[in-house]
XYZ file of C-alpha atoms in Angstrom:
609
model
C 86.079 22.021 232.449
C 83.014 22.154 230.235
C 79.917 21.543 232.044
C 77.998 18.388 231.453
C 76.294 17.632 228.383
C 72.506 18.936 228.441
C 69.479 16.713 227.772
C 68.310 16.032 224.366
C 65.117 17.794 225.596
C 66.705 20.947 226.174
C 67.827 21.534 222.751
C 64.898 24.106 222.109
C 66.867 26.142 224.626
C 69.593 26.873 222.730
C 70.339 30.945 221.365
C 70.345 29.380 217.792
C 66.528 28.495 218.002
C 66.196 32.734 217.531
C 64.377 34.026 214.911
C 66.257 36.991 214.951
C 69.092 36.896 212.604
C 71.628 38.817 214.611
C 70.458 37.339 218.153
C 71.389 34.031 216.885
C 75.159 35.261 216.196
C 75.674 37.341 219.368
C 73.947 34.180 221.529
C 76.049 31.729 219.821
C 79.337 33.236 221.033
C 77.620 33.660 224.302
C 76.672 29.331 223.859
C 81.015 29.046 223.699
C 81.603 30.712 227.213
C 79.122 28.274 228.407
C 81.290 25.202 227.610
C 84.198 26.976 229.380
C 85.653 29.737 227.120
C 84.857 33.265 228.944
C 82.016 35.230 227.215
C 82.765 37.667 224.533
C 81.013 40.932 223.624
C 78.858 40.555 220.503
C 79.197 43.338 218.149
C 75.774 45.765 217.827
C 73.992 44.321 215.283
C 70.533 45.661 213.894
C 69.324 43.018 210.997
C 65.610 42.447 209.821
C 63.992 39.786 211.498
C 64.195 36.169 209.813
C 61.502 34.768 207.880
C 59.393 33.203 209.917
C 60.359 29.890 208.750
C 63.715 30.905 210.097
C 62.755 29.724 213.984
C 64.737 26.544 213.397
C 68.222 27.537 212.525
C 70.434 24.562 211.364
C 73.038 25.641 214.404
C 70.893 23.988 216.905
C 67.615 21.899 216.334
C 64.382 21.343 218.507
C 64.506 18.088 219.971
C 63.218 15.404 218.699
C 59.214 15.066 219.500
C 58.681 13.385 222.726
C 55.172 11.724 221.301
C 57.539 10.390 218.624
C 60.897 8.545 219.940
C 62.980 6.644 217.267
C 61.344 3.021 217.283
C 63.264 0.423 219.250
C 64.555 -2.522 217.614
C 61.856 -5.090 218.382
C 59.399 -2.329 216.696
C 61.763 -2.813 213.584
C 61.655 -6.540 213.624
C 57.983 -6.228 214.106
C 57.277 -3.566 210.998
C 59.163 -5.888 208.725
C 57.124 -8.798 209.575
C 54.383 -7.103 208.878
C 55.844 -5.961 205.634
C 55.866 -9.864 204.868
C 52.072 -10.681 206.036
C 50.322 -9.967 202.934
C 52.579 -12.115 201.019
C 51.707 -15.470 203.647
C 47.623 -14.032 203.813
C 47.273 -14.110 200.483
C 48.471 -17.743 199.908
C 46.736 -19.077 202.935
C 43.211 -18.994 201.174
C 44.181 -20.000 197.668
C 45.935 -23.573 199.712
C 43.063 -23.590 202.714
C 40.307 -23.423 199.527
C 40.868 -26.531 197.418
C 41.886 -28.595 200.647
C 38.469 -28.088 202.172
C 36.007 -27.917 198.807
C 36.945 -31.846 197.445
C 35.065 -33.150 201.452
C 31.966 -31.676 200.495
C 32.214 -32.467 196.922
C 32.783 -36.561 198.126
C 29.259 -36.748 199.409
C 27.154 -34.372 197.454
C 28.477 -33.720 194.001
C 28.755 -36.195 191.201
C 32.253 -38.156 190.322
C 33.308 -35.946 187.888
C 33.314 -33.192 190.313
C 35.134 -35.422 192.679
C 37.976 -36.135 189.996
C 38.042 -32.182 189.227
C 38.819 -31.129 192.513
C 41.846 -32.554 193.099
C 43.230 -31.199 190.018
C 43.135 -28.038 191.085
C 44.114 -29.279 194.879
C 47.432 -31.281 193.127
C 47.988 -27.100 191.282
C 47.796 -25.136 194.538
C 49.367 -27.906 196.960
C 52.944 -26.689 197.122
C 53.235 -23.523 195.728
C 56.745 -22.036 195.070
C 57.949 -20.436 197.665
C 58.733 -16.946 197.474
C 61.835 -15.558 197.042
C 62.565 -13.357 200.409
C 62.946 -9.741 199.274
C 65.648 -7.441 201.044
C 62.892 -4.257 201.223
C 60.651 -6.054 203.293
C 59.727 -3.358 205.583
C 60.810 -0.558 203.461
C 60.767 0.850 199.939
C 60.841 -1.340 196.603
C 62.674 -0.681 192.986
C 59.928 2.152 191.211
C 57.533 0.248 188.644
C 59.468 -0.566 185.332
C 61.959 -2.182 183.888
C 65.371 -1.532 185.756
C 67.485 1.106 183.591
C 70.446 2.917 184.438
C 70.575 6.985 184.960
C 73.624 7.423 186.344
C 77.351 6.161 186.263
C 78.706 5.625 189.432
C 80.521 9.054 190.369
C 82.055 8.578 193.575
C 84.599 5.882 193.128
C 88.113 7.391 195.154
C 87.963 6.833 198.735
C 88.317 9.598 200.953
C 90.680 10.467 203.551
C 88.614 12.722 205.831
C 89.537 15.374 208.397
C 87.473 16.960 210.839
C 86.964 19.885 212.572
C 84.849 21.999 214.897
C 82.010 21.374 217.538
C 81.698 17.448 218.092
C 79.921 17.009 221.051
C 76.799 15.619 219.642
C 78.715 12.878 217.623
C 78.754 15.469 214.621
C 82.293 14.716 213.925
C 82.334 10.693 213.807
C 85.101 10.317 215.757
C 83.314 7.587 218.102
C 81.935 8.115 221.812
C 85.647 7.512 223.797
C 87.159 9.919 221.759
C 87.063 13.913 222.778
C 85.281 15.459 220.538
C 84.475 18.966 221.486
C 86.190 21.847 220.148
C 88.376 20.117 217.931
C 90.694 23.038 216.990
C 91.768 22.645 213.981
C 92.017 19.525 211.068
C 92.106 15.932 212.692
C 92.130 12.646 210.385
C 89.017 10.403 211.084
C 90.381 7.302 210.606
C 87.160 5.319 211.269
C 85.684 7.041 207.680
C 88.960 6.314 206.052
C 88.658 2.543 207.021
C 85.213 2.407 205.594
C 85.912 3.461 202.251
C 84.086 6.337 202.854
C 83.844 8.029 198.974
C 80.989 11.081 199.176
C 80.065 13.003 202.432
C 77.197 15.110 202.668
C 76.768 17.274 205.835
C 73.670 18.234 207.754
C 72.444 20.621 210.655
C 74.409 18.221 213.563
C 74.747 14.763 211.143
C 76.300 13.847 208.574
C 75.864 11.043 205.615
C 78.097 9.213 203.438
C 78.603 6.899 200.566
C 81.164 3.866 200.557
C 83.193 2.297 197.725
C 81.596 -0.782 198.587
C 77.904 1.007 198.106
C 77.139 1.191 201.717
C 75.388 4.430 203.360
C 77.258 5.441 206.280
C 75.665 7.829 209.007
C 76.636 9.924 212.380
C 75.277 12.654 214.263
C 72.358 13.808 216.175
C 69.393 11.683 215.214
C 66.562 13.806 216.613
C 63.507 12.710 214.301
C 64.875 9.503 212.752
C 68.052 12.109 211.038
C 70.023 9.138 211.147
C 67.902 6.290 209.584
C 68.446 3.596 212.151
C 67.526 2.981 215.681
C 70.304 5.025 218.059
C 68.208 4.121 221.270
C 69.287 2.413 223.983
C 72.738 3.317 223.504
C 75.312 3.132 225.648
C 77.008 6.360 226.648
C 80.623 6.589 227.017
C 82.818 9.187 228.925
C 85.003 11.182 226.013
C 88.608 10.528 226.912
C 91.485 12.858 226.098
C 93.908 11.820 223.822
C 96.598 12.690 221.237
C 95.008 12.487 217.945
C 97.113 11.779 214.700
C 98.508 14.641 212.906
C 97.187 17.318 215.285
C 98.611 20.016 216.509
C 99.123 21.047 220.375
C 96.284 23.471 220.197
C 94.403 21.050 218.369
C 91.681 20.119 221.190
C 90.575 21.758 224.009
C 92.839 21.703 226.802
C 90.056 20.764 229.498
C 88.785 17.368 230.534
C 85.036 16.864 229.660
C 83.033 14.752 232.234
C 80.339 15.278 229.079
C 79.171 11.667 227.337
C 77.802 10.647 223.449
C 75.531 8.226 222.547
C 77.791 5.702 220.977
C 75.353 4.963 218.473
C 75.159 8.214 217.227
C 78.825 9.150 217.442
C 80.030 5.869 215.455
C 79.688 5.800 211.821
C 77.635 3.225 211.289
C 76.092 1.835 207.896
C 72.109 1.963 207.347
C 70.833 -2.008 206.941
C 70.634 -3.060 203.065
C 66.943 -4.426 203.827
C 65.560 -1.015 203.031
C 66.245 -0.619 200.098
C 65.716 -3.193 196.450
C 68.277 -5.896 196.111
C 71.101 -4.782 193.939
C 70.556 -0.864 194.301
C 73.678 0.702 193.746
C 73.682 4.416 195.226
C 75.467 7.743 193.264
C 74.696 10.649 196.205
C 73.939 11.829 199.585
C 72.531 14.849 200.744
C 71.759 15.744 204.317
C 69.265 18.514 205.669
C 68.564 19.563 209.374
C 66.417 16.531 210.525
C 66.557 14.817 206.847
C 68.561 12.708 204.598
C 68.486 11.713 201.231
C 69.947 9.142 198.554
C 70.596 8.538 194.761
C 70.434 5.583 193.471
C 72.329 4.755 189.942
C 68.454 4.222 188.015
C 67.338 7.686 189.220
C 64.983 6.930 192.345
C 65.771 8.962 195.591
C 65.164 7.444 198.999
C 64.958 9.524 202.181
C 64.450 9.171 205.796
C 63.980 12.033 208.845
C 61.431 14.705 208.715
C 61.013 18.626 207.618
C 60.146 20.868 210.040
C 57.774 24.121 210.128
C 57.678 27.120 212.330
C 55.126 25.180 215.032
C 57.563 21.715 214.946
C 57.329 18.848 212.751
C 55.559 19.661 209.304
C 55.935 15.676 208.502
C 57.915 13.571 206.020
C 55.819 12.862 203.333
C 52.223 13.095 202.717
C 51.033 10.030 205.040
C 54.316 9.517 207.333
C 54.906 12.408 210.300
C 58.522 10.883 210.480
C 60.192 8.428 209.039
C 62.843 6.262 211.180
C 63.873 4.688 208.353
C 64.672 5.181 204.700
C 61.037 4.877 202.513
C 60.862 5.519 198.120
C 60.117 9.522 197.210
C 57.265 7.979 195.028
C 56.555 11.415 192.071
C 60.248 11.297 191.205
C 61.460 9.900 188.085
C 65.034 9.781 186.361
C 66.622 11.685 189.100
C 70.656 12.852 188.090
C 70.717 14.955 191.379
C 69.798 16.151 194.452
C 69.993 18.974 196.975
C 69.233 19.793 200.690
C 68.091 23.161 202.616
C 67.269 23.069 206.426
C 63.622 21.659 205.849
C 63.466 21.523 201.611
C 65.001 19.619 199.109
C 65.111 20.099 194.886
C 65.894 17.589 192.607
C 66.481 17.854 189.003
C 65.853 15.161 186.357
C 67.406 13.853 183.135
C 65.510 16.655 181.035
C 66.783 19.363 183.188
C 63.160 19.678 185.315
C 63.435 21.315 188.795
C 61.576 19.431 191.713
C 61.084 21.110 194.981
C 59.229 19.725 197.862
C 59.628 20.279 202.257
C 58.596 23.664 203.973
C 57.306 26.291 202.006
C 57.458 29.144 204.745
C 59.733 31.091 203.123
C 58.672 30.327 199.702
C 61.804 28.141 199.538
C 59.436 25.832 197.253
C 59.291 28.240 194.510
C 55.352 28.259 194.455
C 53.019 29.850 196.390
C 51.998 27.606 199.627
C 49.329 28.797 201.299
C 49.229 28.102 205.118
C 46.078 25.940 204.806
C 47.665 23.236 202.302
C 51.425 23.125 203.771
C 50.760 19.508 204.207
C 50.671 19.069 200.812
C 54.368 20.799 200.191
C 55.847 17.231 201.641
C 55.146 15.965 197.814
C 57.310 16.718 195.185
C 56.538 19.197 192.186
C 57.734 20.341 189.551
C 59.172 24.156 189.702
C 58.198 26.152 186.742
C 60.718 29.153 185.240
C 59.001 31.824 183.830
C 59.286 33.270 180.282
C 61.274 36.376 180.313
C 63.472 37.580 177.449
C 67.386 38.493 177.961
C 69.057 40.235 175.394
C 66.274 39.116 173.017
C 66.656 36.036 173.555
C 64.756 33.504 176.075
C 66.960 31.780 178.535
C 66.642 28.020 178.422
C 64.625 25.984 181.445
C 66.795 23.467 181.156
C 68.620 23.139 184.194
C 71.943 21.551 185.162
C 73.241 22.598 188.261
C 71.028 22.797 191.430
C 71.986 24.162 195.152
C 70.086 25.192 198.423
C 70.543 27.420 201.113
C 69.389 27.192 204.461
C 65.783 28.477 203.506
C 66.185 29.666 199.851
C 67.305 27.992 196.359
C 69.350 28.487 193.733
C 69.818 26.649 189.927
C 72.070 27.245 186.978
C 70.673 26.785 183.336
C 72.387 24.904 180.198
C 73.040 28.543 179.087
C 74.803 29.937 181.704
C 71.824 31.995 183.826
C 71.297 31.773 187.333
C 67.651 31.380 189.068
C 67.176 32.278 192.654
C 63.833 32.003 195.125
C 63.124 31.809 198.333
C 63.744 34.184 201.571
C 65.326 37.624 200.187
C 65.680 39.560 203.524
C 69.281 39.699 203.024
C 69.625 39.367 198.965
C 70.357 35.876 199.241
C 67.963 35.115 196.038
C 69.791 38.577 194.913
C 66.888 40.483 194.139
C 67.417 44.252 195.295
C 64.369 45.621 195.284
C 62.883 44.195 198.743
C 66.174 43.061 200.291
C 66.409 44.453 203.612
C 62.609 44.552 204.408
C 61.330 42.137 206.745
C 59.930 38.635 206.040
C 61.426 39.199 202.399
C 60.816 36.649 199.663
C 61.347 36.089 195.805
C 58.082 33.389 195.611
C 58.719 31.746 192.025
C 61.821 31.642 190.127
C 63.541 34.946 189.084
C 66.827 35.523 187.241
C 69.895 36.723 189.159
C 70.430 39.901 186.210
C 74.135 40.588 188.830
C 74.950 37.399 187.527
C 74.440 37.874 183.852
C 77.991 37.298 181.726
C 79.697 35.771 184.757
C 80.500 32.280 183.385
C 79.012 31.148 186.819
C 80.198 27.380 186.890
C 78.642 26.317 190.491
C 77.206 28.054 193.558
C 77.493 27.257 197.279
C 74.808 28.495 199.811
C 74.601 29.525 203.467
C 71.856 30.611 205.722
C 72.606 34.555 204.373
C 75.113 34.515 201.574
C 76.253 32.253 198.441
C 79.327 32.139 196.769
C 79.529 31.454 192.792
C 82.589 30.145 191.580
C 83.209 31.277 188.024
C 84.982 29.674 184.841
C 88.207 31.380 185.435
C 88.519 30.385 189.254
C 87.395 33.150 190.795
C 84.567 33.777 193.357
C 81.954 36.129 194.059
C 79.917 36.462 197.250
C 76.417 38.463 198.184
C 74.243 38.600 200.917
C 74.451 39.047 204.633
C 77.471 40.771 205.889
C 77.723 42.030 209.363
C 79.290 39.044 210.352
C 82.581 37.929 208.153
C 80.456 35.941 205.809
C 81.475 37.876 202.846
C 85.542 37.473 203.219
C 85.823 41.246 202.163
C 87.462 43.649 204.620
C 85.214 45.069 206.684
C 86.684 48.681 205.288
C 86.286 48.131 201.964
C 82.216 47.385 202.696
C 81.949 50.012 204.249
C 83.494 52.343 201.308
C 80.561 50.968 198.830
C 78.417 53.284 197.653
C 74.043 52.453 198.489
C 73.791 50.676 195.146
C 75.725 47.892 196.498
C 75.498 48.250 200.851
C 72.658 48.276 203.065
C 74.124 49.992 206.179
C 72.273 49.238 209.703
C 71.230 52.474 211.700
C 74.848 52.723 213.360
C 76.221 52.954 210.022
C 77.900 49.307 209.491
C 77.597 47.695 206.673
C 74.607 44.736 206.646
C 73.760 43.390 203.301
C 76.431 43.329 200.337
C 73.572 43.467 197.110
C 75.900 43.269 194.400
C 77.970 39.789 193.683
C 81.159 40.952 194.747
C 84.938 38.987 193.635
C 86.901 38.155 196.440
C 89.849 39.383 195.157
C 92.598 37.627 198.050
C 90.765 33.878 196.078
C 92.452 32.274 192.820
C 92.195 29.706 191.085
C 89.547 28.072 193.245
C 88.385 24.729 192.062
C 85.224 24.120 194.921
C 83.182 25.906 197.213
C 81.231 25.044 200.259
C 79.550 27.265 202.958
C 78.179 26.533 206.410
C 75.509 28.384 207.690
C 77.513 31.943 207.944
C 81.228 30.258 207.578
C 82.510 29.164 204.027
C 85.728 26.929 202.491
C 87.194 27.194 199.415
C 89.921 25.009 197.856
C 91.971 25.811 195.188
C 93.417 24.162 192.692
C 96.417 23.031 194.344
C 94.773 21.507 196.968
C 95.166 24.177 199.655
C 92.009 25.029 201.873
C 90.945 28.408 202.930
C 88.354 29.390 205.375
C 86.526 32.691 206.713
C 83.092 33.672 209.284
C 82.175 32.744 211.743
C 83.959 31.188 214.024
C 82.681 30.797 217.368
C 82.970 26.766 217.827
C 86.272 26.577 215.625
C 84.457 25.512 212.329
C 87.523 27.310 209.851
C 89.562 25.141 211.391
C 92.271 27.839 212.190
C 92.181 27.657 215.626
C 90.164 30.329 216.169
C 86.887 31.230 218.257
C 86.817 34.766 216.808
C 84.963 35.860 213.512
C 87.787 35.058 210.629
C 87.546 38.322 208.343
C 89.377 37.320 205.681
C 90.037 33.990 203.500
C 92.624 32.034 205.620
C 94.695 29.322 204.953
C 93.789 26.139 206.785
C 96.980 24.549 207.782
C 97.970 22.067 210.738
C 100.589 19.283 210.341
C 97.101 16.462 209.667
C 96.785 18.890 206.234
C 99.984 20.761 205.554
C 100.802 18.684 202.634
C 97.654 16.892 201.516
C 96.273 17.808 198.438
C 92.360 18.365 199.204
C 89.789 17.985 196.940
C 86.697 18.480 199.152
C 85.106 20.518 201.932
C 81.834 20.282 203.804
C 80.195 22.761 206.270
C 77.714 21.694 208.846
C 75.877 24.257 210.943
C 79.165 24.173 213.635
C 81.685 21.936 212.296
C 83.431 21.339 209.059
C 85.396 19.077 207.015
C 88.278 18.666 204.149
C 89.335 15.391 201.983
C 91.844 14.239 199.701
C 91.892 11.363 197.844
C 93.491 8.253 198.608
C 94.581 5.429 196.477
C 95.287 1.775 197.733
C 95.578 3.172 201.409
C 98.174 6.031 199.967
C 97.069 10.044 200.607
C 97.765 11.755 196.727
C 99.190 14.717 198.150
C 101.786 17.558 196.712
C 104.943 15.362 197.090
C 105.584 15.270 201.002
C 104.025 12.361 203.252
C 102.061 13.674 205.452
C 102.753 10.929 208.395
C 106.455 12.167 208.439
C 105.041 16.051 208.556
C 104.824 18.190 211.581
């Protein structure tokens, strides 16, 4: 029987808060015998240490800070009043004036100035009242006339299965339901019944978009993650049950006396009052202890905090954390947006690159000097360098934007790929210093493996990125001593030193090159956790491969997966999936639905199994 939930305070004590690379993987297997599973021998690993903005890995995060708890509701209630004060204070003198001049004008000024006076007190007497505004203790519309950026591009609801660890809510399932090593693929029907169209996935939360323009959140909400008040939640014992389409091995087999806030664990939307009347919303994006939104007239909203080596670096340039969503002010004519562990980008109508967060590992793609972090919270614009290729310069003009865990990646209107940010494993795939410690490409540099690959999107871990190509096939670089690569551990080691960095016990550490998985065709999307990955092809079938250690491949499976395996229980045996997310120990897959019905290949799924 797992052993009681710990405290939210002793979060920090969990093997994931390592800075060492390969410490974090051997401790997190060693976190699974914990809960109940006996304890497994890591393999002998010998990696560079991590950047050092690297000590908060999105597996487990510090705790929220105990000088800062989430506000209760009655704090709300009492910031939103406020929100509405100046409106009342600035009335009250222009009625309280006129009412009191015209008695001292009666007995010392003339008539005239008598008959004046209550002119002006007949103007100001009953002033229109004004018109209550939905934002009134949050964000309002950006200066302007409203226009319209983007279409709405999340319209299909989703029908959304989950898998992996749960027992901080990360899996939405609710607080009665158990929720810890879910096994393999189980159907949420609670993000089904809200409509639930777009999911982005953090650290240990996730957020969502609705068909009926709602944002939906669930998860750990250490440092306002969430954006709304979880405290004073009740907690509720997990029971065990039989959930729908799973199979026997599904769950773990042992009773958990463990309980989950039911405020976090629930799904629940974020209140409209934060945001302008009428704002329709076009994406989500989740960090470690941040979320973000896109809103149809290009504005972003966001809520949370970003976090440095020494705790929280702050929100934004006056706000330390913010409970609840506020504007990104600096942004203009957003089309979309992307998340790291403590950074975010996002790029504009005209292709411009925006980067703001932590800067410790030069994620930023500028030079932040120790002394003026603060100032990193505030978005700026990246800037690509001039370099010629071929004799020709690439454009700046960018159209496709992704982060890892602490670097960042973007894909031009011509086809080249730009990488910065921590190198000690090749993730920005720059050869020349991979390997050494504290490694780092500081401003944007071309990926030259890249060149002529047709690159059509790119998925990032904490290590290693896939690129998914025109053709449907996918190449993967970076960190390998650990599955993340999907290649057979045999054929690694058979590469030559142009394309391997072996550790000192000869096994191979860093794959350089971008390398095709060749078992992968036809694959239509990408996602990777932070050292697991899903594909999905164009059928609709799922694959899945890394690590492994709290069943986030969904196979069943608390070993490292080698190689790309099918995902396949009777929830998604014949669902046609269109989507994937990968959270830093739990995953998910969705297909489509349409008036309640699953589009799968041709077989219902509710009569599978």
């Amino acid at each position: 029987m797992p052993p009681k939930r710990a405290p939210r305070t002793e979060v920090a004590k969990e093997p994931a808060k390592l800075t060492n690379g390969d410490a974090k993987h051997a401790a997190e297997k060693q976190a699974g015998a914990t809960r109940g599973r006996p304890k497994k021998e890591a393999a002998p690993k010998e990696p560079a240490p991590l950047p050092a903005a690297m000590k908060t890995a999105t597996k487990k995060r510090a705790p929220a800070d105990a000088t800062e708890p989430p506000p209760p509701a009655a704090k709300k209630a009492k910031t939103a009043a406020s929100a509405k004060a100046p409106a009342k204070a600035a009335a009250k003198p222009n009625t309280a004036a006129p009412t009191k001049a015209p008695a001292k004008a009666a007995t010392k000024a003339p008539a005239k100035a008598v008959a004046k006076a209550p002119a002006k007190r007949a103007k100001t007497k009953t002033p229109e009242p004004a018109k209550p505004k939905r934002a009134t203790n949050g964000p309002s519309r950006p200066r302007g006339a409203k226009k319209v950026i983007n279409e709405l591009r999340h319209t299909v609801p989703l029908k959304v299965f989950v898998f992996g660890e749960g027992g901080s809510g990360e899996l939405g399932l609710g607080a009665s339901k158990r929720a810890i090593d879910v096994k393999r693929p189980r159907f949420n029907e609670t993000l089904t019944s809200l409509g639930v169209v777009q999911v982005a996935t953090g650290g240990m939360h996730c957020v969502a978009l609705t068909k009926d323009n709602r944002i939906v959140t669930w998860g750990v909400n250490d440092n306002g993650a969430l954006g709304r008040d979880t405290s004073n939640a009740p907690v509720k014992m997990m029971e065990i049950d039989k959930a729908e389409g799973s199979d026997s091995d599904s769950d773990s087999d042992s009773d958990s006396d463990s309980g989950l806030n039911e405020y976090e664990a629930t799904p629940t939307a974020i209140s409209n009052e934060y945001f302008p009347e009428d704002t329709q919303f076009v994406e989500v994006s989740a960090g470690d202890s941040c979320s973000f939104v896109l809103t149809t007239e290009g504005a972003v909203y966001g809520w949370g905090t970003f976090r440095k080596n020494e705790g929280i670096l702050g929100f934004a340039k006056d706000v330390q954390t913010a409970h609840t969503p506020v504007w990104i002010k600096g942004l203009d004519s957003i089309t979309s947006i992307a998340c790291g562990t403590n950074h975010v980008l996002a790029l504009n109508d005209k292709g411009l690159v925006y980067a703001w967060g932590n800067a410790q590992a030069n994620q930023l793609g500028r030079r932040v000097t120790e002394r003026s972090l603060g100032e990193a919270v505030i978005p700026t614009h990246v800037g690509f360098p001039s370099k010629m290729v071929g004799g020709r310069r690439p454009s700046k003009k960018m159209v496709h934007i992704v982060c890892g865990d602490y670097h960042s990646l973007t894909i031009s209107d011509d086809g080249h790929v730009w990488a910065w940010g921590a190198n000690n494993y090749c993730e920005t795939g720059q050869v020349e210093n991979a390997g050494q410690d504290n490694a780092s490409t500081i401003t944007p540099q071309l990926v030259e493996t890249l060149e002529g690959k047709n690159i059509q999107s790119i998925a990032s871990g904490t290590h290693h990125n896939l690129a998914l190509t025109e053709s449907g096939e996918v190449l993967v670089w970076g960190r390998c001593d650990g599955s993340q690569t999907g290649l057979p551990m045999a054929d690694l080691k058979a590469y030559d030193d142009e394309n391997i960095v072996m550790t000192q016990n000869g096994k191979p550490k860093i794959l350089l090159q971008p390398t095709v998985i060749p078992s992968l065709k036809d694959i239509g999307f990408v996602c990777c956790g932070p050292e697991h990955s899903i594909v999905i092809d164009t059928s609709g079938k799922a694959f899945s491969w890394g690590f492994s250690s709290n069943y986030q491949t969904g196979l069943g499976l608390d070993d490292d997966v080698e190689l790309p395996t099918q995902i396949d229980n009777t929830a998604v045996r014949d669902v046609k999936l269109v989507f994937a997310g990968a959270g830093g120990q739990y995953s998910l897959v969705a297909s489509e639905t349409e008036g309640g019905a699953v589009q799968t290949n041709g077989v219902d799924p509710s009569k599978s199994g």
